[in-house]
Coordinates of C-alpha atoms in Angstrom, one line a residue:
Chain A
M1078 CA 26.2 -29.2 7.5
L1079 CA 26.7 -25.5 8.2
E1080 CA 29.9 -26.3 10.1
R1081 CA 31.2 -28.4 7.3
M1082 CA 30.6 -25.6 4.9
L1083 CA 32.3 -23.0 7.0
N1084 CA 35.3 -25.4 7.6
S1085 CA 35.6 -26.3 3.9
R1086 CA 38.8 -25.5 2.1
L1087 CA 37.1 -23.0 -0.1
A1088 CA 35.6 -21.1 2.9
Q1089 CA 39.0 -21.2 4.6
W1090 CA 40.7 -19.9 1.4
L1091 CA 38.1 -17.0 1.3
D1092 CA 38.5 -16.4 5.0
D1093 CA 42.2 -16.0 4.8
R1094 CA 41.6 -13.3 2.2
T1095 CA 38.4 -11.5 3.3
H1096 CA 37.4 -12.8 6.8
V1097 CA 34.1 -13.8 5.4
V1098 CA 33.7 -16.8 7.7
Q1099 CA 34.6 -14.7 10.7
Y1100 CA 31.9 -12.2 9.7
I1101 CA 29.3 -14.9 9.3
R1102 CA 30.3 -16.4 12.7
F1103 CA 30.3 -13.1 14.4
H1104 CA 27.1 -11.6 13.0
L1105 CA 24.9 -14.5 12.1
I1106 CA 25.9 -17.5 14.3
D1107 CA 27.6 -16.6 17.6
Y1108 CA 26.0 -13.1 17.8
P1109 CA 24.8 -12.9 21.4
T1110 CA 21.1 -12.4 21.8
P1111 CA 18.9 -12.2 25.0
K1112 CA 17.0 -15.5 25.4
N1113 CA 13.7 -13.8 26.2
L1114 CA 12.9 -12.1 22.9
N1115 CA 9.3 -12.7 21.9
Y1116 CA 7.7 -12.8 18.4
W1117 CA 7.5 -9.0 18.3
Y1118 CA 11.3 -9.2 17.7
A1119 CA 10.7 -11.1 14.4
F1120 CA 9.6 -8.0 12.6
G1121 CA 13.1 -6.8 11.9
S1122 CA 14.0 -10.0 10.0
I1123 CA 10.5 -9.9 8.3
A1124 CA 11.2 -6.3 7.2
L1125 CA 14.4 -7.4 5.6
V1126 CA 12.5 -10.2 3.7
V1127 CA 10.0 -7.6 2.4
L1128 CA 12.8 -5.3 1.3
I1129 CA 14.3 -8.1 -0.7
I1130 CA 10.9 -9.0 -2.2
Q1131 CA 10.4 -5.3 -3.2
V1132 CA 13.8 -5.0 -4.8
L1133 CA 13.5 -8.2 -6.8
S1134 CA 9.9 -7.6 -7.9
G1135 CA 10.8 -4.0 -8.7
V1136 CA 13.7 -4.8 -10.9
F1137 CA 11.5 -7.2 -13.0
L1138 CA 8.8 -4.6 -13.2
A1139 CA 11.3 -2.0 -14.4
M1140 CA 12.2 -4.3 -17.3
D1141 CA 8.7 -3.9 -18.8
Y1142 CA 7.6 -0.5 -17.4
K1143 CA 7.8 2.7 -19.6
P1144 CA 8.0 6.0 -17.6
S1145 CA 6.3 8.1 -20.2
A1146 CA 3.2 10.2 -20.1
L1147 CA 3.0 10.2 -23.9
P1148 CA -0.7 10.1 -24.8
T1149 CA -1.8 6.9 -26.5
G1150 CA -5.5 7.8 -27.2
N1151 CA -8.7 8.3 -25.2
G1152 CA -6.9 9.6 -22.2
F1153 CA -4.4 6.8 -21.8
S1154 CA -0.6 7.0 -21.7
M1155 CA 2.4 4.9 -22.5
A1156 CA 3.1 4.4 -18.7
F1157 CA -0.5 3.3 -18.0
D1158 CA -0.5 1.0 -21.0
S1159 CA 2.9 -0.6 -20.0
I1160 CA 1.5 -1.5 -16.6
E1161 CA -1.6 -3.1 -18.2
R1162 CA 0.8 -4.9 -20.5
I1163 CA 2.6 -6.3 -17.4
M1164 CA -0.8 -7.3 -16.0
R1165 CA -2.0 -9.0 -19.1
E1166 CA 0.7 -10.0 -21.6
V1167 CA 4.0 -10.4 -19.6
N1168 CA 4.3 -14.0 -18.2
D1169 CA 3.3 -13.9 -14.6
G1170 CA 3.5 -10.1 -14.7
W1171 CA 0.3 -9.8 -12.7
L1172 CA 2.0 -11.8 -9.9
I1173 CA 5.1 -9.6 -9.9
R1174 CA 3.1 -6.4 -9.9
Y1175 CA 0.8 -7.6 -7.1
M1176 CA 3.8 -8.8 -5.1
H1177 CA 5.2 -5.3 -5.4
A1178 CA 2.0 -3.4 -4.7
V1179 CA 1.0 -5.6 -1.7
G1180 CA 4.7 -5.6 -0.6
A1181 CA 4.6 -1.8 -0.3
S1182 CA 1.7 -1.9 2.2
A1183 CA 3.2 -5.0 3.9
F1184 CA 6.5 -3.1 4.4
F1185 CA 4.8 -0.3 6.2
F1186 CA 2.6 -2.6 8.2
V1187 CA 5.7 -4.5 9.4
I1188 CA 7.8 -1.4 10.0
Y1189 CA 5.0 0.3 12.1
L1190 CA 4.8 -2.8 14.3
H1191 CA 8.6 -3.0 14.5
M1192 CA 8.6 0.6 15.7
A1193 CA 5.8 0.1 18.1
R1194 CA 7.7 -2.8 19.7
G1195 CA 10.8 -0.5 20.0
M1196 CA 8.7 2.1 21.7
Y1197 CA 7.0 -0.3 24.0
Y1198 CA 10.2 -2.0 25.3
G1199 CA 12.2 1.3 25.4
S1200 CA 14.6 0.1 22.7
Y1201 CA 15.4 3.7 21.7
K1202 CA 17.0 4.5 25.1
K1203 CA 20.7 4.7 25.7
P1204 CA 22.8 3.1 24.3
R1205 CA 20.5 2.5 21.3
E1206 CA 19.8 6.2 20.3
F1207 CA 21.7 5.9 17.0
L1208 CA 20.0 2.6 16.2
W1209 CA 16.6 4.3 16.7
I1210 CA 17.6 7.4 14.6
M1211 CA 18.7 5.1 11.7
G1212 CA 15.3 3.4 12.1
V1213 CA 13.3 6.6 11.9
L1214 CA 15.5 7.6 8.9
I1215 CA 14.5 4.3 7.3
L1216 CA 10.8 5.2 7.7
V1217 CA 11.4 8.6 6.1
I1218 CA 13.3 7.1 3.1
M1219 CA 10.6 4.4 2.7
Q1220 CA 7.9 7.1 2.6
A1221 CA 9.8 9.1 0.0
T1222 CA 10.3 5.9 -2.1
V1223 CA 6.7 4.9 -2.0
F1224 CA 5.6 8.4 -2.9
F1225 CA 7.8 8.3 -6.0
G1226 CA 6.5 4.8 -6.8
Y1227 CA 2.8 5.7 -6.6
L1228 CA 3.1 8.1 -9.5
L1229 CA 4.4 5.5 -11.9
P1230 CA 1.1 3.8 -12.9
W1231 CA 0.0 7.3 -14.1
G1232 CA -3.5 6.8 -12.9
Q1233 CA -5.9 9.4 -11.4
M1234 CA -4.7 9.0 -7.9
S1235 CA -1.1 8.8 -9.0
F1236 CA -1.4 12.1 -10.7
W1237 CA -3.5 14.0 -8.2
G1238 CA -1.7 12.5 -5.2
A1239 CA 1.6 13.7 -6.6
T1240 CA 0.1 17.1 -7.4
V1241 CA -1.2 17.6 -3.9
I1242 CA 2.0 16.4 -2.1
T1243 CA 4.4 18.4 -4.3
N1244 CA 2.2 21.4 -3.7
I1245 CA 3.4 21.2 -0.1
F1246 CA 6.9 22.4 -1.3
G1247 CA 5.3 25.4 -3.0
A1248 CA 4.1 26.7 0.4
I1249 CA 7.6 27.2 1.7
P1250 CA 8.2 31.0 1.7
G1251 CA 10.9 32.4 -0.5
I1252 CA 12.1 29.3 -2.3
G1253 CA 8.7 27.6 -2.6
D1254 CA 8.1 28.3 -6.3
W1255 CA 11.7 27.4 -7.2
L1256 CA 11.5 24.2 -5.2
L1257 CA 8.2 23.2 -6.6
Q1258 CA 9.5 23.6 -10.2
L1259 CA 12.6 21.7 -9.3
V1260 CA 10.7 18.8 -7.9
R1261 CA 8.2 18.6 -10.7
G1262 CA 10.6 19.6 -13.5
G1263 CA 8.1 22.2 -14.7
Y1264 CA 5.0 24.1 -13.6
G1265 CA 2.8 21.1 -13.3
V1266 CA 3.1 17.3 -12.7
G1267 CA 3.9 15.9 -16.2
D1268 CA 6.1 13.7 -18.3
V1269 CA 9.3 15.2 -16.9
T1270 CA 8.0 14.5 -13.3
L1271 CA 7.2 11.0 -14.2
N1272 CA 10.7 10.4 -15.6
R1273 CA 12.5 11.8 -12.6
F1274 CA 10.2 10.0 -10.1
F1275 CA 11.0 6.7 -11.8
A1276 CA 14.7 7.5 -11.6
L1277 CA 14.3 8.4 -7.9
H1278 CA 12.1 5.4 -7.2
F1279 CA 14.9 3.2 -8.5
L1280 CA 17.6 5.2 -6.6
F1281 CA 16.1 5.4 -3.1
P1282 CA 16.2 1.7 -2.3
F1283 CA 20.0 1.9 -2.5
L1284 CA 19.9 4.6 0.1
L1285 CA 17.5 2.4 2.1
F1286 CA 19.9 -0.5 1.9
A1287 CA 22.7 1.7 3.1
V1288 CA 20.8 3.0 6.1
V1289 CA 19.5 -0.5 6.9
F1290 CA 23.1 -1.7 6.8
W1291 CA 24.0 1.0 9.3
H1292 CA 20.9 0.2 11.4
V1293 CA 22.1 -3.4 11.7
M1294 CA 25.7 -2.4 12.3
A1295 CA 24.6 -0.3 15.2
L1296 CA 22.4 -3.1 16.5
H1297 CA 25.4 -5.5 16.5
V1298 CA 27.4 -3.1 18.6
V1299 CA 24.7 -2.3 21.2
H1300 CA 22.8 -5.6 20.8
S1301 CA 19.1 -6.3 21.2
N1302 CA 17.1 -4.9 24.0
N1303 CA 14.5 -7.3 25.4
P1304 CA 11.0 -7.2 26.8
E1305 CA 12.3 -6.7 30.4
G1306 CA 14.4 -3.8 29.3
I1307 CA 17.4 -4.9 31.5
E1308 CA 20.9 -6.1 30.7
P1309 CA 20.6 -9.8 30.0
G1310 CA 23.7 -10.9 31.9
E1311 CA 25.8 -13.9 31.1
K1312 CA 23.1 -16.4 31.8
G1313 CA 20.5 -14.6 29.7
I1314 CA 22.4 -14.8 26.5
I1315 CA 22.0 -17.4 23.7
P1316 CA 23.7 -17.5 20.3
F1317 CA 21.6 -16.1 17.3
H1318 CA 22.0 -19.4 15.5
P1319 CA 20.2 -21.7 15.7
Y1320 CA 17.8 -20.1 18.2
Y1321 CA 16.7 -17.0 16.5
T1322 CA 17.3 -18.2 12.9
V1323 CA 14.6 -20.8 13.5
K1324 CA 12.4 -18.5 15.5
D1325 CA 12.6 -15.8 12.8
L1326 CA 11.9 -18.4 10.1
F1327 CA 8.6 -19.3 11.8
G1328 CA 7.8 -15.6 12.0
I1329 CA 8.6 -15.1 8.4
G1330 CA 6.4 -18.1 7.5
V1331 CA 3.4 -16.6 9.3
F1332 CA 4.1 -13.3 7.6
L1333 CA 4.3 -14.9 4.2
I1334 CA 0.9 -16.6 4.7
V1335 CA -0.8 -13.3 5.4
Y1336 CA 1.1 -11.5 2.6
S1337 CA 0.3 -14.2 0.1
W1338 CA -3.4 -14.2 1.1
F1339 CA -3.5 -10.5 0.0
V1340 CA -1.4 -11.1 -3.2
F1341 CA -3.6 -13.9 -4.4
F1342 CA -7.1 -13.2 -2.9
D1343 CA -7.3 -9.4 -2.3
P1344 CA -4.5 -7.7 -4.2
T1345 CA -6.2 -4.3 -4.2
G1346 CA -7.0 -4.6 -0.5
H1347 CA -10.5 -3.3 -1.3
G1348 CA -9.0 0.0 -2.5
L1349 CA -6.5 0.3 0.4
I1350 CA -3.5 -1.2 -1.4
I1351 CA -4.4 -0.1 -5.0
E1352 CA -7.0 2.6 -5.0
T1353 CA -10.0 2.0 -7.2
N1354 CA -9.7 5.4 -8.9
N1355 CA -6.2 4.6 -9.9
F1356 CA -7.6 2.2 -12.6
N1357 CA -8.7 5.4 -14.4
P1358 CA -5.9 7.0 -16.4
A1359 CA -4.5 10.3 -15.2
D1360 CA -6.6 13.3 -16.3
P1361 CA -5.1 16.7 -15.5
L1362 CA -8.5 18.3 -16.3
K1363 CA -10.6 16.2 -13.9
T1364 CA -9.9 16.6 -10.2
P1365 CA -11.2 13.6 -8.2
P1366 CA -13.7 14.5 -5.4
D1367 CA -11.3 13.4 -2.6
I1368 CA -7.6 13.0 -3.0
T1369 CA -6.0 11.2 -0.1
P1370 CA -2.7 9.3 0.0
V1371 CA -2.5 5.5 0.6
W1372 CA -3.1 4.4 4.2
Y1373 CA 0.5 4.3 5.4
L1374 CA 1.0 8.0 4.7
T1375 CA -2.4 9.2 6.0
P1376 CA -1.5 9.9 9.7
W1377 CA 1.2 12.4 8.6
Y1378 CA -1.0 13.8 5.9
E1379 CA -3.8 14.3 8.4
I1380 CA -1.5 16.3 10.7
L1381 CA -0.7 18.5 7.7
R1382 CA -4.3 18.9 6.9
S1383 CA -5.4 19.6 10.5
V1384 CA -3.5 22.9 10.6
P1385 CA -5.5 25.7 8.9
N1386 CA -2.4 27.5 7.7
K1387 CA -0.6 25.6 4.9
L1388 CA 2.9 26.6 6.0
L1389 CA 2.3 25.9 9.6
G1390 CA 0.8 22.5 8.5
I1391 CA 4.1 21.7 6.8
V1392 CA 6.0 22.7 10.0
G1393 CA 3.6 20.5 12.0
M1394 CA 4.2 17.5 9.8
A1395 CA 8.0 18.0 9.9
F1396 CA 7.8 18.4 13.6
A1397 CA 6.0 15.1 13.9
Y1398 CA 9.1 13.4 12.4
V1399 CA 11.4 15.6 14.5
C1400 CA 9.6 14.3 17.7
L1401 CA 10.2 10.7 16.6
F1402 CA 13.9 11.4 16.1
L1403 CA 14.2 13.1 19.5
M1404 CA 12.5 10.3 21.3
P1405 CA 15.7 9.0 23.0
W1406 CA 16.3 12.4 24.6
L1407 CA 12.7 13.3 25.4
D1408 CA 12.2 10.2 27.6
R1409 CA 14.3 10.5 30.7
S1410 CA 13.1 7.5 32.7
P1411 CA 15.8 5.2 33.9
V1412 CA 13.5 2.2 33.3
R1413 CA 13.2 1.0 29.7
S1414 CA 10.4 -1.4 29.3
A1415 CA 6.7 -0.3 29.4
R1416 CA 6.1 -3.5 31.4
Y1417 CA 7.4 -1.6 34.5
R1418 CA 6.1 1.8 33.5
P1419 CA 2.4 2.1 34.1
V1420 CA 2.1 5.8 33.1
Y1421 CA 4.2 5.5 30.0
R1422 CA 2.4 2.4 29.0
A1423 CA -1.0 4.1 29.2
M1424 CA 0.4 7.1 27.3
L1425 CA 1.8 4.9 24.6
F1426 CA -1.6 3.2 24.0
V1427 CA -3.2 6.6 23.7
F1428 CA -0.4 7.6 21.3
F1429 CA -0.9 4.6 19.1
A1430 CA -4.7 5.2 19.1
S1431 CA -4.0 8.8 18.0
I1432 CA -2.0 7.6 15.0
G1433 CA -4.8 5.2 14.1
V1434 CA -7.4 8.0 14.3
L1435 CA -5.2 10.3 12.3
G1436 CA -4.8 7.6 9.7
Y1437 CA -8.5 7.1 9.5
C1438 CA -9.3 10.8 9.2
G1439 CA -6.5 11.3 6.6
H1440 CA -8.0 8.6 4.5
H1441 CA -11.5 10.2 4.3
E1442 CA -12.9 13.3 2.7
V1443 CA -12.8 16.3 5.0
T1444 CA -16.0 16.9 7.0
P1445 CA -16.3 19.3 9.9
E1446 CA -16.6 16.4 12.3
L1447 CA -13.6 14.6 10.9
L1448 CA -11.6 17.8 10.9
L1449 CA -12.3 18.3 14.6
I1450 CA -11.4 14.7 15.4
G1451 CA -8.2 14.9 13.3
R1452 CA -7.2 18.1 15.2
I1453 CA -7.8 16.4 18.6
A1454 CA -5.7 13.4 17.4
S1455 CA -3.0 15.8 16.3
V1456 CA -2.9 17.4 19.7
V1457 CA -2.8 14.0 21.4
Y1458 CA 0.1 13.0 19.1
F1459 CA 2.2 16.0 20.1
A1460 CA 1.0 15.9 23.7
F1461 CA 2.6 12.5 24.0
F1462 CA 6.0 13.9 23.1
A1463 CA 5.5 17.1 25.2
L1464 CA 4.7 15.1 28.3
L1465 CA 7.5 12.6 27.8
P1466 CA 10.3 14.6 29.4
F1467 CA 8.3 15.0 32.7
V1468 CA 6.8 11.5 33.1
H1469 CA 9.8 10.1 35.1
K1470 CA 9.2 12.8 37.7
F1471 CA 5.8 11.4 38.9
E1472 CA 5.7 7.9 37.4
K1473 CA 6.0 5.1 40.1
T1474 CA 7.7 2.4 38.1
R1475 CA 7.2 -1.2 39.2
P1476 CA 10.3 -3.1 40.5
V1477 CA 12.5 -4.3 37.6
P1478 CA 13.7 -7.9 37.8
E1479 CA 17.4 -8.6 38.5
E1480 CA 17.8 -10.9 35.5
I1481 CA 15.9 -12.3 32.6
Chain B
M1239 CA -1.0 34.0 32.4
K1240 CA 0.9 32.3 29.7
R1241 CA -0.9 29.0 30.3
W1242 CA -4.4 30.3 29.7
M1243 CA -3.3 32.0 26.6
A1244 CA -2.0 28.8 25.3
W1245 CA -5.3 27.0 26.1
L1246 CA -7.2 29.8 24.4
A1247 CA -5.0 29.5 21.3
L1248 CA -5.6 25.8 21.3
L1249 CA -9.4 26.2 21.5
G1250 CA -9.4 28.7 18.8
W1251 CA -7.4 26.4 16.5
L1252 CA -9.7 23.5 17.2
G1253 CA -12.8 25.6 16.4
L1254 CA -11.8 26.9 13.0
P1255 CA -14.3 26.1 10.2
G1256 CA -13.9 23.1 8.0
G1257 CA -12.1 22.8 4.8
P1258 CA -13.5 23.1 1.3
G1259 CA -14.7 19.5 1.1
S1260 CA -17.8 20.0 3.2
A1261 CA -19.6 22.3 0.8
L1262 CA -20.5 19.7 -1.9
A1263 CA -23.4 17.6 -0.7
E1264 CA -24.5 15.4 -3.5
E1265 CA -27.7 13.4 -3.9
A1266 CA -26.7 10.0 -2.7
A1267 CA -27.1 7.1 -5.1
P1268 CA -29.2 4.1 -3.9
P1269 CA -27.3 0.9 -3.1
L1270 CA -26.2 -1.1 -6.1
K1271 CA -28.5 -3.8 -7.4
P1272 CA -27.4 -7.2 -6.2
V1273 CA -26.0 -9.5 -8.9
T1274 CA -24.0 -12.7 -9.0
L1275 CA -21.5 -12.5 -11.8
S1276 CA -20.2 -15.7 -13.3
F1277 CA -17.1 -16.5 -15.3
D1278 CA -18.4 -19.6 -17.1
Q1279 CA -18.0 -19.8 -20.9
K1280 CA -21.7 -19.4 -21.6
T1281 CA -22.0 -16.2 -19.7
L1282 CA -18.7 -14.7 -20.9
K1283 CA -19.6 -15.6 -24.5
Q1284 CA -23.0 -14.0 -24.2
G1285 CA -21.3 -11.0 -22.6
A1286 CA -18.8 -10.7 -25.5
H1287 CA -21.7 -10.8 -28.0
V1288 CA -23.6 -8.1 -26.2
F1289 CA -20.5 -6.0 -26.1
A1290 CA -19.9 -6.5 -29.8
E1291 CA -23.5 -5.8 -30.8
V1292 CA -24.3 -3.0 -28.4
C1293 CA -21.4 -1.5 -26.4
M1294 CA -19.0 -1.5 -29.4
G1295 CA -21.1 1.1 -31.1
C1296 CA -19.3 3.6 -28.9
H1297 CA -16.9 1.9 -26.6
S1298 CA -13.6 0.0 -27.1
L1299 CA -11.6 -2.5 -25.2
R1300 CA -8.0 -1.2 -25.9
Y1301 CA -6.2 -4.1 -24.0
V1302 CA -8.4 -6.9 -25.4
T1303 CA -7.8 -8.3 -28.9
W1304 CA -10.2 -10.4 -30.9
K1305 CA -7.7 -13.2 -30.5
H1306 CA -7.9 -12.9 -26.7
L1307 CA -11.5 -14.1 -27.0
M1308 CA -10.1 -17.4 -28.2
D1309 CA -7.0 -17.5 -26.1
Y1310 CA -8.5 -16.8 -22.6
P1311 CA -9.7 -20.3 -21.8
E1312 CA -12.5 -18.9 -19.6
I1313 CA -14.1 -17.4 -22.7
G1314 CA -12.9 -20.0 -25.1
M1315 CA -14.5 -18.8 -28.3
T1316 CA -13.9 -20.7 -31.5
R1317 CA -12.2 -19.2 -34.5
E1318 CA -15.5 -19.2 -36.4
E1319 CA -17.4 -17.4 -33.6
V1320 CA -14.7 -14.7 -33.4
D1321 CA -14.6 -14.3 -37.2
E1322 CA -18.3 -13.8 -37.2
M1323 CA -18.0 -11.0 -34.7
R1324 CA -14.9 -9.2 -35.8
G1325 CA -15.8 -8.5 -39.5
D1326 CA -12.9 -7.0 -41.3
A1327 CA -10.9 -6.2 -38.1
P1328 CA -7.5 -8.1 -37.9
L1329 CA -7.5 -11.0 -35.4
T1330 CA -4.7 -9.5 -33.3
A1331 CA -6.2 -6.0 -33.2
P1332 CA -7.8 -4.6 -30.1
I1333 CA -11.6 -4.6 -30.0
K1334 CA -12.3 -1.1 -31.2
T1335 CA -15.4 0.9 -31.9
A1336 CA -15.9 2.3 -35.4
L1337 CA -17.0 5.7 -33.8
S1338 CA -14.1 8.2 -34.1
E1339 CA -13.2 10.5 -31.3
E1340 CA -14.2 13.5 -33.4
D1341 CA -17.6 12.1 -34.2
A1342 CA -18.2 11.1 -30.6
K1343 CA -17.4 14.6 -29.4
A1344 CA -19.8 16.0 -32.0
S1345 CA -22.6 13.7 -31.1
Y1346 CA -22.3 13.2 -27.3
G1347 CA -20.0 16.0 -26.2
I1348 CA -17.4 13.5 -24.8
V1349 CA -15.4 10.6 -26.0
P1350 CA -17.0 7.4 -24.5
P1351 CA -14.6 5.9 -22.0
D1352 CA -12.7 2.7 -22.8
L1353 CA -14.3 -0.2 -20.9
T1354 CA -11.4 -2.6 -20.4
L1355 CA -10.9 -1.5 -16.8
M1356 CA -14.3 -0.1 -16.1
A1357 CA -15.2 -2.9 -13.7
R1358 CA -12.0 -2.2 -11.8
A1359 CA -12.2 1.6 -11.9
R1360 CA -15.6 2.0 -10.2
E1361 CA -16.7 1.1 -6.6
G1362 CA -18.8 -2.0 -6.8
G1363 CA -17.1 -3.2 -10.0
G1364 CA -19.4 -5.5 -12.0
A1365 CA -22.4 -4.7 -9.8
Y1366 CA -22.0 -1.1 -10.7
I1367 CA -22.0 -1.8 -14.4
Y1368 CA -25.0 -4.1 -14.0
S1369 CA -26.9 -1.5 -11.9
L1370 CA -26.0 1.3 -14.3
L1371 CA -27.4 -0.6 -17.3
L1372 CA -30.6 -1.2 -15.4
G1373 CA -30.6 2.3 -13.8
F1374 CA -32.2 4.3 -16.5
E1375 CA -35.4 6.1 -15.5
H1376 CA -37.6 8.8 -16.9
D1377 CA -36.2 12.0 -15.4
P1378 CA -38.3 12.2 -12.3
K1379 CA -38.0 15.9 -11.6
G1380 CA -37.0 17.2 -15.0
K1381 CA -33.5 17.8 -13.6
V1382 CA -31.6 16.7 -16.7
P1383 CA -33.7 18.0 -19.6
D1384 CA -30.9 17.6 -22.2
G1385 CA -29.6 14.2 -21.2
N1386 CA -30.4 10.7 -20.0
Y1387 CA -31.3 10.1 -16.4
N1388 CA -29.5 7.3 -14.6
V1389 CA -30.0 6.6 -10.9
Y1390 CA -26.5 5.2 -10.4
F1391 CA -24.5 7.7 -12.4
P1392 CA -22.8 10.4 -10.3
G1393 CA -24.9 13.5 -10.9
H1394 CA -27.5 11.3 -12.7
R1395 CA -26.9 13.0 -16.0
I1396 CA -25.2 10.5 -18.4
A1397 CA -24.4 11.0 -22.0
M1398 CA -25.1 7.3 -22.9
A1399 CA -28.7 6.6 -24.0
D1400 CA -30.3 3.5 -22.4
P1401 CA -28.3 0.8 -24.4
L1402 CA -30.3 -2.3 -23.5
G1403 CA -33.8 -0.8 -23.8
W1404 CA -34.5 -0.9 -20.1
L1405 CA -36.8 2.2 -20.3
D1406 CA -40.3 1.2 -21.3
H1407 CA -39.5 -2.5 -21.6
D1408 CA -42.4 -5.0 -21.6
A1409 CA -42.8 -7.4 -18.7
D1410 CA -41.8 -10.4 -20.9
E1411 CA -38.5 -8.6 -21.9
E1412 CA -37.3 -8.0 -18.4
A1413 CA -35.6 -11.3 -17.8
D1414 CA -33.8 -11.1 -21.1
I1415 CA -32.5 -7.6 -20.5
K1416 CA -31.4 -8.5 -17.0
A1417 CA -29.5 -11.5 -18.4
Q1418 CA -27.8 -9.3 -21.0
A1419 CA -26.8 -6.8 -18.3
R1420 CA -25.5 -9.6 -16.1
A1421 CA -23.6 -11.2 -19.0
V1422 CA -21.9 -8.0 -20.1
A1423 CA -21.1 -7.0 -16.5
S1424 CA -19.5 -10.5 -16.0
F1425 CA -17.6 -10.1 -19.3
L1426 CA -16.2 -6.7 -18.3
A1427 CA -15.4 -7.9 -14.8
F1428 CA -13.5 -10.7 -16.4
V1429 CA -11.5 -8.7 -19.0
G1430 CA -10.7 -6.1 -16.4
E1431 CA -8.4 -8.7 -14.9
P1432 CA -8.1 -11.7 -17.2
H1433 CA -5.7 -13.7 -15.0
Q1434 CA -7.9 -13.5 -11.9
L1435 CA -9.0 -17.1 -11.9
E1436 CA -5.5 -18.2 -12.5
R1437 CA -4.5 -16.0 -9.6
K1438 CA -6.9 -17.6 -7.2
A1439 CA -6.1 -21.1 -8.3
L1440 CA -2.4 -20.5 -7.8
G1441 CA -3.1 -18.8 -4.5
K1442 CA -4.6 -21.9 -3.1
K1443 CA -1.5 -24.0 -3.9
V1444 CA 0.8 -21.3 -2.5
L1445 CA -1.1 -21.0 0.7
I1446 CA -1.2 -24.8 1.3
F1447 CA 2.6 -24.9 0.7
L1448 CA 3.2 -22.0 3.0
V1449 CA 1.0 -23.4 5.8
V1450 CA 2.9 -26.7 5.7
L1451 CA 6.3 -25.0 5.5
T1452 CA 5.4 -22.8 8.5
L1453 CA 4.2 -25.7 10.5
L1454 CA 7.6 -27.4 9.9
F1455 CA 9.3 -24.2 11.0
W1456 CA 7.2 -24.2 14.1
L1457 CA 8.2 -27.8 14.9
L1458 CA 11.8 -27.0 14.2
K1459 CA 11.6 -24.0 16.5
R1460 CA 10.0 -26.0 19.3
E1461 CA 12.7 -28.7 18.9
V1462 CA 15.6 -26.2 18.9
W1463 CA 14.2 -24.2 21.9
K1464 CA 13.3 -27.1 24.2
D1465 CA 16.4 -26.7 26.3
V1466 CA 16.2 -23.0 26.8
H1467 CA 14.6 -21.8 30.1

């Protein structure tokens, strides 16, 4: 049926004028793929599905949302009221809002697994450096987008989370105050901030799409790596369609089951997806006892918090991203896949564990014990990147197979 | 030389004292009283009545109108029942207390919070509301001389005076007060998210559909891949 469609007169007419059929054949059908990709490789397609869910649900939410901190009595605001209107009065508004809120967490969950897979099989290594850089850039843009978005309900955590995170800018010497006012549009987080964050929350997905497009373009030049980390050779190649279209469909199906379970049966994720305190309207006079970001931002927040000096904390957090960007050049081993790299493999698991620990600490109120654990985890995070350039000197890699 | 200095710097950094969060150690509240909320018409109607007769003296439900009490099938009140409760208030108006913000501030020092989302905005949800209503005690150590003592309220000093008469209740009143607390906790847990039952019902259908669809995808994948080695 697909062939019939692509050979139809309409398709031919279009192809003569825009090459659309050729693009489809080149990028979605004949596109050569290693035959040994496992299900870890489905997370790229799944991430694209989540991005589309977010954009569609977001547009419908924007039709009923009002970005205004105008007070409406007893501490409530127009923005908060409009969200509750979506939850109660708009037809299936509750569904769209939960799809969007759960989608944000799902997006990070999927992207983190996608990145972990890339690190495990050495997919950042030559010639895929640019592919990797675009990927890290996607993460950074996602984090900015979600940060803007979390302010919009104008609840307690929205307000105080935005206050704490924008405060980071104020610690930059020289331009700090100027930058802080520029970001907030005033001295404190207020109505102006809410308006501009809404505008930016709508804008950033366009940037995201642009970088995702470039990420995929780069992929289609250098092609997928594979679990063996070797060149697949003629015999190791199969066309993307139908093999990976159906394999990804199955992966997407499994993802949608888990996602829907949260949307319909645990949309607040016991306070992890929508924080309990965010059902209280924003109150600038009442600081919550512990202000922590949502789980997907906490590892980086914890690195920031681990450093006693605020400015150095910012430098540390920025450096955590820089390390990720530099990954392709820090690792000098000729072998890609962790399957054949025992030392790197062990280091990687410790690294993943450090991110988990950082995330846990960053999500809880500071205690002396947690502070110490967070600091150790921060050191482990950076130690991973610091050791990376030297691993190949002493690592005995296991023999890599000739073909997949 | 350089190396041991680096280690020393690292140790010093790790050993620095904790942040400001560690200073405030509060008296921990006991675990919430166990309660099974129910969203059947009988309980929700009773909860609505308790709300209108007791809570509404000070609290409002800004997102719930009188008409909602008829329109939400889970509550399913009749027009007559609602008319009896609402008095002069318009049917489409939110359920609102007669206490003005100014009077509230003068009497209690604060404006009583709106209760529409109270079950969502507190850890424990309905169980917290239930526990709070049954958490009034005679101030054990004279810690809150000018207020009401509640075991479950953060800081224990609450502006609200024991609304259901839990303090000094007779033994034969206990079951009735508990039933009222349970009904109003259920009612508030329901109006906090009025589409929650619809959500779960739809969720079952969606999940069944997705499981079948995914199973078909799996069979398709197996069929397509059977020649690849």
